[in-house]
Amino acid sequence: MIRENVRELLAEIPAGVSVVAAAKARTPGEVLEAVEAGIQIVGENYVQEAGPAIDAIGGRATWHFIGRLQRNKVKKAARLFDLVETVDSISLARELDSACERLGKTMPALIEVNSSRESGKAGVFPEETEGLLRELACLKHLRVLGLMTMGPPVEDPEEARCHFRETRELFERLRAIGPAGVELDVLSMGMSDTYRVAIEEGATMIRVGTRIFGERPQRERGEKEEG
Ligand SMILES: *Cc1c(COP(=O)(O)O)cnc(C)c1O
């Protein structure tokens, strides 16, 4: 099933849009199957869950961190991941920056935007994004490549459209300003139920779990999606 799902999805999405397979609650074997079917980027919500998958699959995929990064996991995340999609504060960014400095690497990153302005949700509000971007531009071991947003939980994908549109407009505005030589190319938005709308609204990257792997195992239902 995973194989067919990946093939259908890759055939459906336009060139220039990349797919991140959101791997939470999946086994390394399932993730490997997706990679063998053509997935090139895997997204992990939990640092501890990523270890076994990365051991099994390693350089056959690029690894994105898409969850909530806890302070005590920053060092390990800096070592394991190729890109962090969920930077939303200067303090987190500074810790990531110094962990990367010690490793002698520069971490590509996205700023997570709380486009639906839900309280308690990860991400910076749209109007705070430029300020954060300017601060991040000073960090030598972090390189901001774009924006990521979750959008609200929806019944109907159309409910997500205005949030994706606002995020894309923000992305274009920041791109035009290009503070401190930052070049923004990546706009990560849209999940299994909303990726079509997200692509229509300008996403260059979608993060898809259920559409690839099927419904998540029961234990995940109702839990917070971001770790
Ligand atoms: C789980 C998750 C996704 C994918 O969700 P699906 O609805 O299973 O496609 C995308 N982004 C993040 C941050 C996630 O945690």
XYZ file of C-alpha atoms and ligand atoms in Angstrom:
242
model
C 0.000 0.000 0.000
C 2.758 2.463 0.956
C 4.415 1.951 -2.399
C 1.243 2.689 -4.373
C 0.419 5.668 -2.184
C 3.848 7.189 -2.787
C 3.662 6.605 -6.524
C 0.201 8.151 -6.775
C 1.184 11.127 -4.664
C 4.403 11.819 -6.558
C 2.541 11.538 -9.861
C -0.082 13.983 -8.656
C 2.012 16.843 -7.341
C 3.561 19.418 -9.661
C 7.294 19.667 -10.327
C 8.960 22.037 -7.892
C 6.961 20.831 -4.903
C 8.832 18.470 -2.600
C 7.245 15.884 -0.354
C 8.226 15.284 3.244
C 6.968 11.925 4.517
C 5.780 12.587 8.085
C 6.918 9.454 9.862
C 5.555 9.769 13.386
C 4.356 6.464 14.854
C 5.653 4.509 11.836
C 8.226 1.750 11.990
C 11.640 2.128 10.327
C 10.466 -0.632 7.948
C 7.470 1.422 6.829
C 9.612 4.515 6.383
C 12.139 2.524 4.359
C 9.344 1.281 2.109
C 8.321 4.879 1.405
C 11.929 5.830 0.662
C 12.337 2.885 -1.686
C 9.177 3.980 -3.479
C 10.650 7.427 -4.147
C 10.335 9.562 -1.017
C 13.477 11.665 -0.585
C 12.710 13.575 2.605
C 11.505 12.123 5.909
C 10.023 14.323 8.645
C 10.346 13.281 12.287
C 8.469 14.774 15.268
C 10.468 13.071 17.977
C 14.236 13.026 18.262
C 14.198 9.658 20.030
C 11.971 8.084 17.360
C 14.212 9.329 14.579
C 17.315 7.487 15.799
C 16.281 3.958 14.768
C 14.883 5.123 11.417
C 18.036 7.070 10.635
C 20.149 4.064 11.613
C 18.158 1.896 9.211
C 17.861 4.326 6.300
C 20.574 6.917 6.798
C 21.772 8.762 3.720
C 19.117 7.296 1.450
C 16.864 10.125 2.671
C 17.205 13.685 3.945
C 15.949 14.141 7.507
C 13.762 17.046 8.602
C 12.790 17.748 12.178
C 9.104 18.795 12.169
C 8.106 18.523 15.839
C 8.511 20.655 18.906
C 12.183 20.698 19.781
C 12.820 20.296 23.496
C 15.832 22.016 24.977
C 17.379 18.769 26.219
C 17.185 17.274 22.705
C 18.836 20.114 20.822
C 22.316 18.597 20.718
C 21.089 15.269 19.464
C 18.812 16.941 16.932
C 21.718 19.038 15.671
C 23.655 15.868 15.049
C 20.855 13.795 13.464
C 18.952 16.207 11.236
C 19.615 17.884 7.908
C 17.014 20.618 8.394
C 14.855 21.901 11.254
C 11.414 23.120 10.105
C 10.175 24.368 13.457
C 12.377 27.206 14.677
C 10.089 29.672 16.441
C 12.170 31.494 19.033
C 15.529 33.184 19.246
C 16.457 31.244 22.386
C 15.871 27.881 20.705
C 17.722 29.103 17.630
C 20.723 30.184 19.726
C 20.950 26.763 21.335
C 20.729 25.063 17.980
C 23.322 27.450 16.593
C 25.848 26.678 19.313
C 25.233 22.924 19.072
C 25.885 23.173 15.330
C 28.981 25.260 15.894
C 30.410 22.508 18.106
C 29.654 19.985 15.365
C 31.186 22.214 12.710
C 27.964 22.247 10.684
C 25.478 24.804 9.475
C 21.837 23.839 9.918
C 19.285 24.827 7.301
C 16.085 25.905 9.032
C 12.549 27.128 8.497
C 10.680 29.522 10.734
C 7.411 28.042 11.946
C 4.542 30.504 11.655
C 1.402 30.157 13.783
C -0.804 31.227 10.895
C -4.031 30.261 12.638
C -3.047 32.236 15.769
C -4.149 29.462 18.102
C -2.935 29.991 21.642
C -0.532 27.335 22.852
C 0.322 26.349 19.290
C 3.924 26.325 18.122
C 5.164 29.044 15.809
C 5.526 32.813 15.763
C 2.627 35.033 14.815
C 2.879 36.337 11.248
C 3.675 39.880 12.390
C 6.582 38.623 14.548
C 8.224 36.687 11.758
C 10.278 39.473 10.227
C 11.776 40.388 13.593
C 12.750 36.790 14.283
C 14.173 36.407 10.797
C 16.421 39.427 11.327
C 17.710 37.972 14.588
C 18.296 34.550 13.050
C 20.229 36.099 10.192
C 22.977 36.950 12.706
C 23.536 33.325 13.727
C 26.441 31.831 11.815
C 25.509 28.159 12.073
C 21.855 28.460 11.186
C 20.658 29.306 7.702
C 16.999 30.228 7.265
C 15.620 28.907 3.986
C 11.951 29.690 4.395
C 8.747 29.316 6.366
C 6.649 26.428 7.628
C 3.085 26.451 8.883
C 0.614 23.886 10.211
C -2.624 25.789 9.802
C -5.664 24.973 11.924
C -7.216 21.532 12.252
C -9.955 21.457 9.597
C -13.048 19.511 8.620
C -12.981 20.991 5.152
C -9.609 21.738 3.464
C -11.002 25.077 2.270
C -10.896 26.287 5.874
C -7.099 26.179 5.657
C -6.863 28.265 2.501
C -6.812 31.748 4.026
C -4.094 30.709 6.497
C -1.930 29.274 3.736
C -2.513 32.363 1.627
C -1.536 34.698 4.448
C 1.627 32.665 5.035
C 2.518 32.759 1.349
C 2.020 36.525 1.240
C 4.272 36.854 4.272
C 6.835 34.605 2.579
C 6.833 36.757 -0.561
C 7.111 39.959 1.424
C 10.110 38.669 3.390
C 11.621 37.316 0.231
C 11.393 40.741 -1.374
C 12.999 42.414 1.644
C 15.657 39.704 1.969
C 17.006 40.998 5.287
C 20.763 40.603 5.784
C 21.166 38.596 2.600
C 18.723 35.864 3.633
C 17.326 34.006 0.629
C 13.971 32.363 1.160
C 13.038 29.510 -1.178
C 11.052 27.041 0.887
C 7.407 27.305 1.916
C 6.383 24.169 3.812
C 2.616 23.858 4.270
C -0.150 21.338 3.759
C -0.730 17.862 5.180
C -2.701 14.837 3.959
C -6.054 16.577 4.056
C -4.891 19.994 2.884
C -1.919 19.582 0.540
C -3.915 20.300 -2.618
C -5.099 23.633 -1.241
C -1.587 24.364 0.053
C -0.066 23.778 -3.385
C -2.671 26.029 -4.989
C -1.657 28.681 -2.483
C 2.047 28.379 -3.294
C 3.542 25.661 -1.083
C 6.908 24.415 -2.342
C 6.985 21.623 0.248
C 4.190 19.488 1.712
C 4.342 17.229 4.770
C 2.272 14.120 4.364
C 1.790 11.177 6.724
C -1.618 9.514 6.487
C -1.810 9.815 2.689
C 1.382 7.745 2.464
C 1.220 5.364 5.410
C -2.526 5.095 6.065
C -4.316 5.967 9.300
C -1.999 6.301 12.268
C -2.096 3.576 14.924
C -4.792 4.120 17.563
C -2.471 5.276 20.325
C -1.715 8.451 18.394
C -5.327 9.544 17.957
C -6.307 12.526 19.965
C -2.762 13.186 21.093
C -1.043 16.363 20.147
C 0.433 16.075 16.692
C 3.551 18.005 17.479
C 6.041 16.481 19.782
C 1.848 14.517 11.426
C 2.319 15.748 10.796
C 2.093 15.991 9.428
C 1.338 15.057 8.525
O 0.056 14.786 8.980
P -0.961 13.856 8.128
O -2.274 14.429 8.413
O -0.772 12.484 8.656
O -0.559 13.981 6.723
C 2.603 17.167 8.906
N 3.295 18.042 9.652
C 3.527 17.839 10.948
C 4.289 18.857 11.712
C 3.051 16.689 11.559
O 3.274 16.509 12.864
